[in-house]
Amino acid sequence: MDPLYSDVEHQLKQSRESLDFALKSGRMGTWDINLETRTIQCSKEMLEIWGVSAEEFNGQRSVLQSKVHPDDLQRMNDAINAAIHSDHVYELEYRILPSPGIQKWVMSRGRCTFAPHSPIAIRFAGVVFDITDKKAKEEALDAAIKSRDQFYMIAGHELKTPLTCLQLQMQVIEFELKQKFPGAYASEKIGSGLKKQQEHLLRISRIIDNVLDESKISEGRLKIQTELFNLCEMASEVIDRFKVIAESSGVEVQFHCTQKVLGTWDSFRIEQVLLNLLINAIRYGKNKPIYVEVTKDEENAMLIVRDQGIGISSEDQPRVFERFERVISENKISGIGLGLFISHNIVQAHRGKILLKSKIDEGSEFTVILPLK
Ligand code: ADP
């Protein structure tokens, strides 16, 4: 035999072996459809994944299709047809049933080749991966997240009921004391002690609400119930209530709104966003005055909350809207890092956005933008 020919043959054999090894270890097969002759070729690895012998297969696409899960077959055919009529990459995850009682997940990825200077596809080829293990892990993770969320929900509701009773009782005690024993109420220990206890209860109650909302968001259950209202009026009411808390921390809140800002939003949820921003402005605002403004342009309403506190560095700014992210981890000031995550999700559900401008040691300005329509 010609030594050159034998050398080429040896190299070909070696690369086929390397390819076989790569396909096997990557749990991957290859497929190649000739669209002119309608014939299909598959690697032996793909047939192994499908649980089909070379004899059974015998170049028939129907043999492979017969193993596709009936609920995924239409989806698969639609995706293939769409790919054949475009030059997009075809990528699809679907289930196959290689033998009775066995189900596998596969991910197929491929692309068409076109005749020169023609829009007609002549070949459609690609690879298929066995992703059963990955899917099993994903499903186990999903189930774990679901049961965690259910636990949060049940524990949250169980905690909320006695907490609400406790809050009401405290309010009654405070009222009675104020009316009947004003002298006792005025004493530092009793009056301000009661106020402190109510603040702590409010804080616990907000943490529970935030955890419940977080699980609603991760399950896609956060519902928005819209109604027409004046954002300016709502903000003014929230700030009046909030001033009591702010003043007890010695913080002045300035509010500016000169016009009606009417829109169809979820008032309960927008109030929650404003409260989250105000609480942060107190927490991180170094006790300096907080400025709130409601305004609008032709398309959007704007709710601005500005403080003159510790600020957030430009590197940290993108992550403060993520779940459980806190820039400073001192538990003394930070919460559990859910307020901005929830606010961001609420605003997104209104097709709006929150912008953040901030400089370390100079303060932060959050602008909530809500479409008027
Ligand atoms: P938290 O409950 O920890 O305050 P948030 O989601 O409301 O959670 O905020 C996330 C983090 O962003 C905070 O822990 C804090 O580090 C930072 N942050 C939020 N608001 C401000 C602000 N006004 N000034 C400085 N840092 C802030």
Short mmCIF file of C-alpha atoms and ligand atoms in Angstrom, two decimals:
data_model
loop_
_atom_site.label_atom_id
_atom_site.label_comp_id
_atom_site.label_asym_id
_atom_site.label_seq_id
_atom_site.Cartn_x
_atom_site.Cartn_y
_atom_site.Cartn_z
CA MET A 1 0.00 0.00 0.00
CA ASP A 2 1.14 3.55 -0.78
CA PRO A 3 2.74 4.78 2.50
CA LEU A 4 1.21 8.25 2.03
CA TYR A 5 -2.27 6.71 1.68
CA SER A 6 -1.68 4.51 4.72
CA ASP A 7 -0.56 7.55 6.75
CA VAL A 8 -3.68 9.53 5.79
CA GLU A 9 -5.84 6.52 6.62
CA HIS A 10 -4.13 6.21 10.01
CA GLN A 11 -4.71 9.90 10.77
CA LEU A 12 -8.36 9.60 9.71
CA LYS A 13 -8.81 6.59 12.00
CA GLN A 14 -7.24 8.51 14.87
CA SER A 15 -9.44 11.53 14.42
CA ARG A 16 -12.54 9.30 14.13
CA GLU A 17 -11.49 7.68 17.43
CA SER A 18 -11.02 11.10 19.08
CA LEU A 19 -14.42 12.20 17.77
CA ASP A 20 -16.04 8.98 19.04
CA PHE A 21 -14.45 9.56 22.43
CA ALA A 22 -15.63 13.20 22.52
CA LEU A 23 -19.16 12.21 21.49
CA LYS A 24 -19.32 9.45 24.08
CA SER A 25 -17.92 11.44 26.96
CA GLY A 26 -20.08 14.43 26.10
CA ARG A 27 -23.15 12.11 25.92
CA MET A 28 -23.66 13.54 22.50
CA GLY A 29 -24.70 12.24 19.08
CA THR A 30 -24.83 13.75 15.62
CA TRP A 31 -27.56 13.82 12.96
CA ASP A 32 -27.57 14.91 9.35
CA ILE A 33 -30.67 15.21 7.15
CA ASN A 34 -30.29 15.50 3.38
CA LEU A 35 -33.30 17.64 2.53
CA GLU A 36 -33.11 16.80 -1.18
CA THR A 37 -33.21 13.04 -0.81
CA ARG A 38 -35.05 13.19 2.59
CA THR A 39 -32.55 10.69 4.00
CA ILE A 40 -31.11 10.91 7.48
CA GLN A 41 -27.84 9.76 8.94
CA CYS A 42 -27.17 9.45 12.68
CA SER A 43 -24.06 8.64 14.66
CA LYS A 44 -24.11 5.42 16.65
CA GLU A 45 -24.02 7.55 19.83
CA MET A 46 -27.33 9.16 18.86
CA LEU A 47 -28.88 5.74 18.22
CA GLU A 48 -27.60 4.64 21.64
CA ILE A 49 -29.31 7.62 23.29
CA TRP A 50 -32.52 6.74 21.41
CA GLY A 51 -32.19 3.06 22.37
CA VAL A 52 -32.41 2.02 18.71
CA SER A 53 -30.13 -0.46 16.92
CA ALA A 54 -28.64 0.37 13.50
CA GLU A 55 -30.85 -2.36 11.95
CA GLU A 56 -34.03 -1.02 13.51
CA PHE A 57 -33.17 2.52 12.44
CA ASN A 58 -32.17 1.70 8.87
CA GLY A 59 -32.13 5.40 7.85
CA GLN A 60 -35.81 5.95 8.74
CA ARG A 61 -36.68 9.21 10.44
CA SER A 62 -40.03 7.76 11.52
CA VAL A 63 -38.21 5.26 13.80
CA LEU A 64 -36.59 8.15 15.69
CA GLN A 65 -39.82 10.16 15.75
CA SER A 66 -41.75 7.21 17.18
CA LYS A 67 -39.60 7.49 20.33
CA VAL A 68 -40.30 11.20 20.89
CA HIS A 69 -42.67 11.84 23.79
CA PRO A 70 -46.16 12.34 22.26
CA ASP A 71 -46.59 15.65 24.14
CA ASP A 72 -43.35 17.02 22.62
CA LEU A 73 -43.68 15.73 19.04
CA GLN A 74 -45.68 18.66 17.64
CA ARG A 75 -43.32 21.17 19.29
CA MET A 76 -40.32 19.37 17.82
CA ASN A 77 -41.79 19.21 14.28
CA ASP A 78 -42.78 22.89 14.42
CA ALA A 79 -39.27 23.87 15.52
CA ILE A 80 -37.66 21.78 12.75
CA ASN A 81 -39.99 23.25 10.10
CA ALA A 82 -39.25 26.76 11.32
CA ALA A 83 -35.49 26.07 11.20
CA ILE A 84 -35.64 24.60 7.69
CA HIS A 85 -37.29 27.79 6.44
CA SER A 86 -34.76 30.10 8.03
CA ASP A 87 -31.06 30.18 8.69
CA HIS A 88 -31.57 30.40 12.43
CA VAL A 89 -29.95 27.97 14.82
CA TYR A 90 -32.38 25.23 15.79
CA GLU A 91 -32.25 24.46 19.50
CA LEU A 92 -34.82 22.46 21.39
CA GLU A 93 -35.13 20.41 24.57
CA TYR A 94 -37.61 17.55 24.47
CA ARG A 95 -38.32 14.15 25.94
CA ILE A 96 -37.80 10.77 24.33
CA LEU A 97 -38.96 7.32 25.44
CA PRO A 98 -36.12 4.94 24.43
CA SER A 99 -37.77 1.89 26.01
CA PRO A 100 -40.94 1.24 28.04
CA GLY A 101 -40.83 3.05 31.38
CA ILE A 102 -37.67 5.00 30.52
CA GLN A 103 -37.76 8.70 29.77
CA LYS A 104 -34.80 10.82 28.74
CA TRP A 105 -34.40 14.52 28.10
CA VAL A 106 -32.38 15.54 25.06
CA MET A 107 -31.22 18.86 23.69
CA SER A 108 -30.88 19.07 19.94
CA ARG A 109 -29.06 21.86 18.21
CA GLY A 110 -28.52 22.30 14.47
CA ARG A 111 -28.55 24.53 11.44
CA CYS A 112 -29.39 24.36 7.74
CA THR A 113 -26.98 24.58 4.85
CA PHE A 114 -28.25 26.31 1.72
CA ALA A 115 -27.53 25.68 -1.97
CA PRO A 116 -25.11 28.35 -3.32
CA HIS A 117 -26.98 31.62 -4.06
CA SER A 118 -30.29 29.99 -3.22
CA PRO A 119 -32.78 30.35 -0.37
CA ILE A 120 -33.44 26.60 -0.50
CA ALA A 121 -31.99 24.54 2.34
CA ILE A 122 -30.33 21.35 1.18
CA ARG A 123 -29.00 19.96 4.43
CA PHE A 124 -30.00 20.17 8.06
CA ALA A 125 -27.44 18.84 10.51
CA GLY A 126 -26.56 19.10 14.15
CA VAL A 127 -25.87 17.46 17.46
CA VAL A 128 -28.00 16.01 20.19
CA PHE A 129 -27.07 15.86 23.89
CA ASP A 130 -28.47 13.58 26.57
CA ILE A 131 -29.42 16.13 29.27
CA THR A 132 -31.44 13.77 31.51
CA ASP A 133 -29.14 14.27 34.52
CA LYS A 134 -29.15 18.05 34.15
CA LYS A 135 -32.97 18.06 33.90
CA ALA A 136 -33.31 15.82 36.96
CA LYS A 137 -31.15 18.27 38.93
CA GLU A 138 -33.19 21.23 37.65
CA GLU A 139 -36.44 19.51 38.59
CA ALA A 140 -35.12 18.66 42.08
CA LEU A 141 -34.01 22.28 42.50
CA ASP A 142 -37.42 23.57 41.35
CA ALA A 143 -39.16 21.24 43.80
CA ALA A 144 -36.85 22.39 46.62
CA ILE A 145 -37.54 26.05 45.80
CA LYS A 146 -41.29 25.37 45.70
CA SER A 147 -41.28 23.66 49.09
CA ARG A 148 -39.09 26.44 50.54
CA ASP A 149 -41.57 29.03 49.25
CA GLN A 150 -44.48 27.06 50.64
CA PHE A 151 -42.72 26.90 53.99
CA TYR A 152 -42.16 30.68 53.93
CA MET A 153 -45.79 31.22 53.04
CA ILE A 154 -47.18 29.02 55.81
CA ALA A 155 -44.69 30.23 58.42
CA GLY A 156 -45.29 33.84 57.32
CA HIS A 157 -49.06 33.57 57.67
CA GLU A 158 -48.75 31.75 60.99
CA LEU A 159 -46.53 34.54 62.31
CA LYS A 160 -48.58 37.38 60.86
CA THR A 161 -51.80 36.56 62.74
CA PRO A 162 -50.46 36.81 66.31
CA LEU A 163 -48.25 39.73 65.29
CA THR A 164 -51.19 41.73 64.00
CA CYS A 165 -53.08 41.01 67.28
CA LEU A 166 -50.04 42.18 69.24
CA GLN A 167 -49.81 45.39 67.21
CA LEU A 168 -53.49 46.14 67.79
CA GLN A 169 -53.18 45.44 71.51
CA MET A 170 -50.20 47.77 71.78
CA GLN A 171 -52.16 50.51 70.06
CA VAL A 172 -55.07 50.02 72.49
CA ILE A 173 -52.70 50.12 75.49
CA GLU A 174 -51.04 53.26 74.17
CA PHE A 175 -54.43 54.93 73.60
CA GLU A 176 -55.72 53.97 77.07
CA LEU A 177 -52.54 55.14 78.76
CA LYS A 178 -52.57 58.45 76.92
CA GLN A 179 -56.21 59.06 77.88
CA LYS A 180 -56.35 57.77 81.44
CA PHE A 181 -52.79 58.03 82.74
CA PRO A 182 -51.19 60.89 80.80
CA GLY A 183 -48.60 61.33 83.55
CA ALA A 184 -47.42 57.73 83.25
CA TYR A 185 -47.50 57.91 79.46
CA ALA A 186 -45.35 61.03 79.45
CA SER A 187 -42.62 59.27 81.41
CA GLU A 188 -39.62 58.42 79.25
CA LYS A 189 -39.65 54.72 80.14
CA ILE A 190 -43.32 54.04 79.38
CA GLY A 191 -44.30 56.34 76.52
CA SER A 192 -41.18 56.09 74.40
CA GLY A 193 -40.73 52.45 75.46
CA LEU A 194 -44.14 51.70 73.96
CA LYS A 195 -43.22 53.57 70.78
CA LYS A 196 -39.98 51.56 70.48
CA GLN A 197 -41.88 48.30 70.92
CA GLN A 198 -44.30 49.31 68.18
CA GLU A 199 -41.41 50.16 65.88
CA HIS A 200 -39.88 46.73 66.50
CA LEU A 201 -43.20 45.04 65.77
CA LEU A 202 -43.53 47.06 62.58
CA ARG A 203 -40.04 46.02 61.56
CA ILE A 204 -40.77 42.31 62.14
CA SER A 205 -44.04 42.65 60.29
CA ARG A 206 -42.29 44.27 57.28
CA ILE A 207 -39.65 41.52 57.20
CA ILE A 208 -42.40 38.89 57.09
CA ASP A 209 -44.24 40.81 54.35
CA ASN A 210 -41.03 41.08 52.35
CA VAL A 211 -40.28 37.36 52.66
CA LEU A 212 -43.86 36.55 51.60
CA ASP A 213 -43.58 38.92 48.63
CA GLU A 214 -40.22 37.43 47.64
CA SER A 215 -41.78 33.97 47.41
CA LYS A 216 -44.71 35.40 45.43
CA ILE A 217 -42.26 36.99 42.97
CA SER A 218 -40.21 33.82 42.56
CA GLU A 219 -43.42 31.84 41.89
CA GLY A 220 -44.71 34.54 39.53
CA ARG A 221 -47.71 35.15 41.81
CA LEU A 222 -47.21 38.87 42.41
CA LYS A 223 -50.52 40.34 41.23
CA ILE A 224 -51.02 43.97 40.29
CA GLN A 225 -54.52 45.39 40.85
CA THR A 226 -54.77 48.72 39.15
CA GLU A 227 -57.07 51.67 39.79
CA LEU A 228 -57.01 55.31 38.77
CA PHE A 229 -55.48 57.55 41.44
CA ASN A 230 -53.47 60.71 42.03
CA LEU A 231 -49.88 59.76 42.83
CA CYS A 232 -49.28 63.15 44.38
CA GLU A 233 -52.12 62.70 46.87
CA MET A 234 -51.08 59.15 47.71
CA ALA A 235 -47.44 60.16 48.30
CA SER A 236 -48.53 63.07 50.49
CA GLU A 237 -50.65 60.73 52.68
CA VAL A 238 -47.83 58.18 52.98
CA ILE A 239 -45.37 60.91 53.94
CA ASP A 240 -47.73 62.31 56.59
CA ARG A 241 -47.89 58.88 58.22
CA PHE A 242 -44.18 58.35 57.73
CA LYS A 243 -43.24 61.70 59.29
CA VAL A 244 -44.09 60.27 62.73
CA ILE A 245 -41.39 57.61 62.33
CA ALA A 246 -38.95 60.04 60.68
CA GLU A 247 -39.38 62.66 63.39
CA SER A 248 -38.79 60.10 66.14
CA SER A 249 -35.39 59.56 64.46
CA GLY A 250 -34.92 63.34 64.16
CA VAL A 251 -35.16 63.31 60.36
CA GLU A 252 -36.96 66.00 58.38
CA VAL A 253 -38.94 64.93 55.28
CA GLN A 254 -39.59 67.54 52.59
CA PHE A 255 -42.27 66.89 49.98
CA HIS A 256 -42.82 68.66 46.72
CA CYS A 257 -45.69 68.18 44.27
CA THR A 258 -47.46 70.98 42.44
CA GLN A 259 -49.81 69.15 40.09
CA LYS A 260 -52.22 66.24 39.88
CA VAL A 261 -50.39 63.13 38.66
CA LEU A 262 -53.15 60.76 37.60
CA GLY A 263 -52.41 57.22 36.47
CA THR A 264 -53.68 53.66 36.62
CA TRP A 265 -51.42 51.74 38.97
CA ASP A 266 -51.65 49.47 41.99
CA SER A 267 -51.88 51.98 44.84
CA PHE A 268 -51.09 49.42 47.56
CA ARG A 269 -47.94 48.26 45.76
CA ILE A 270 -46.74 51.76 44.78
CA GLU A 271 -47.21 52.81 48.39
CA GLN A 272 -45.01 49.83 49.34
CA VAL A 273 -42.30 51.03 46.90
CA LEU A 274 -42.40 54.55 48.36
CA LEU A 275 -42.23 53.19 51.92
CA ASN A 276 -39.26 50.96 51.06
CA LEU A 277 -37.40 53.94 49.58
CA LEU A 278 -38.27 56.14 52.57
CA ILE A 279 -37.18 53.51 55.09
CA ASN A 280 -33.87 53.17 53.25
CA ALA A 281 -33.47 56.95 53.13
CA ILE A 282 -33.79 57.00 56.93
CA ARG A 283 -31.61 53.94 57.44
CA TYR A 284 -28.77 55.06 55.22
CA GLY A 285 -29.41 58.83 55.25
CA LYS A 286 -27.16 59.84 58.16
CA ASN A 287 -30.16 61.62 59.82
CA LYS A 288 -30.06 64.39 57.21
CA PRO A 289 -33.23 65.75 55.55
CA ILE A 290 -34.95 63.57 52.95
CA TYR A 291 -36.47 65.11 49.83
CA VAL A 292 -39.45 63.53 48.01
CA GLU A 293 -40.95 64.81 44.78
CA VAL A 294 -43.76 63.67 42.48
CA THR A 295 -43.75 65.06 38.97
CA LYS A 296 -44.58 64.02 35.40
CA ASP A 297 -43.73 64.56 31.76
CA GLU A 298 -45.83 63.66 28.70
CA GLU A 299 -45.41 59.91 29.09
CA ASN A 300 -44.41 59.12 32.65
CA ALA A 301 -44.99 59.91 36.27
CA MET A 302 -41.83 60.30 38.37
CA LEU A 303 -41.48 59.65 42.06
CA ILE A 304 -38.13 60.83 43.41
CA VAL A 305 -36.69 60.01 46.84
CA ARG A 306 -33.38 61.68 47.65
CA ASP A 307 -31.22 61.41 50.75
CA GLN A 308 -27.87 62.89 51.74
CA GLY A 309 -26.51 59.79 53.38
CA ILE A 310 -23.79 57.21 52.95
CA GLY A 311 -24.40 56.71 49.18
CA ILE A 312 -23.71 53.63 47.06
CA SER A 313 -20.58 53.18 44.94
CA SER A 314 -21.04 52.86 41.17
CA GLU A 315 -19.83 49.21 41.31
CA ASP A 316 -22.46 48.34 43.92
CA GLN A 317 -25.34 50.19 42.29
CA PRO A 318 -26.45 47.45 39.85
CA ARG A 319 -26.57 44.76 42.54
CA VAL A 320 -28.69 46.57 45.13
CA PHE A 321 -31.81 45.57 43.15
CA GLU A 322 -30.91 41.87 43.36
CA ARG A 323 -32.49 39.49 45.87
CA PHE A 324 -30.81 39.44 49.35
CA GLU A 325 -28.10 41.90 48.25
CA ARG A 326 -26.76 44.28 50.85
CA VAL A 327 -23.88 46.63 50.21
CA ILE A 328 -22.92 46.94 53.84
CA SER A 329 -23.37 43.85 55.92
CA GLU A 330 -23.62 45.52 59.31
CA ASN A 331 -26.83 44.03 60.63
CA LYS A 332 -27.26 47.08 62.79
CA ILE A 333 -28.40 49.17 59.86
CA SER A 334 -29.04 46.81 56.95
CA GLY A 335 -32.23 44.86 56.54
CA ILE A 336 -32.35 41.51 54.79
CA GLY A 337 -31.82 42.95 51.32
CA LEU A 338 -35.29 42.43 49.87
CA GLY A 339 -36.81 45.93 49.84
CA LEU A 340 -35.27 47.12 46.57
CA PHE A 341 -35.65 43.71 44.92
CA ILE A 342 -39.40 43.77 45.64
CA SER A 343 -39.73 47.44 44.68
CA HIS A 344 -37.94 46.79 41.39
CA ASN A 345 -40.28 43.87 40.62
CA ILE A 346 -43.37 45.91 41.47
CA VAL A 347 -42.25 48.76 39.23
CA GLN A 348 -41.35 46.34 36.42
CA ALA A 349 -44.82 44.78 36.68
CA HIS A 350 -46.13 48.30 35.90
CA ARG A 351 -43.76 48.43 32.90
CA GLY A 352 -41.79 51.13 34.65
CA LYS A 353 -38.24 51.37 35.95
CA ILE A 354 -36.22 52.62 38.91
CA LEU A 355 -33.19 54.76 38.23
CA LEU A 356 -30.47 55.26 40.81
CA LYS A 357 -27.97 58.10 41.06
CA SER A 358 -25.63 57.96 43.99
CA LYS A 359 -22.21 59.02 45.23
CA ILE A 360 -20.42 57.68 48.26
CA ASP A 361 -20.85 60.02 51.23
CA GLU A 362 -23.01 62.44 49.24
CA GLY A 363 -26.29 60.52 49.13
CA SER A 364 -28.63 58.60 46.85
CA GLU A 365 -31.48 59.52 44.55
CA PHE A 366 -34.00 56.87 43.48
CA THR A 367 -36.39 57.80 40.67
CA VAL A 368 -39.39 55.56 40.09
CA ILE A 369 -40.68 56.00 36.56
CA LEU A 370 -44.26 54.85 35.93
CA PRO A 371 -45.92 55.04 32.51
CA LEU A 372 -49.00 57.30 32.63
CA LYS A 373 -50.82 54.94 30.26
P1 ADP B 1 -32.22 46.28 53.04
O1 ADP B 1 -33.41 45.66 53.68
O2 ADP B 1 -30.93 45.59 53.37
O3 ADP B 1 -32.15 47.76 53.24
P2 ADP B 1 -32.78 46.82 50.27
O4 ADP B 1 -33.09 45.88 49.17
O5 ADP B 1 -33.79 47.87 50.58
O6 ADP B 1 -32.43 45.95 51.53
O7 ADP B 1 -31.42 47.54 49.91
C1 ADP B 1 -30.33 46.74 49.51
C2 ADP B 1 -29.03 47.39 49.91
O8 ADP B 1 -28.84 48.59 49.16
C3 ADP B 1 -29.00 47.83 51.36
O9 ADP B 1 -28.60 46.76 52.22
C4 ADP B 1 -27.99 48.96 51.33
O10 ADP B 1 -26.68 48.44 51.40
C5 ADP B 1 -28.19 49.57 49.95
N1 ADP B 1 -29.07 50.77 49.97
C6 ADP B 1 -30.40 50.80 49.73
N2 ADP B 1 -30.87 52.05 49.83
C7 ADP B 1 -29.81 52.85 50.12
C8 ADP B 1 -29.65 54.27 50.34
N3 ADP B 1 -30.67 55.11 50.26
N4 ADP B 1 -28.40 54.70 50.61
C9 ADP B 1 -27.33 53.84 50.69
N5 ADP B 1 -27.44 52.50 50.50
C10 ADP B 1 -28.65 52.01 50.23
#
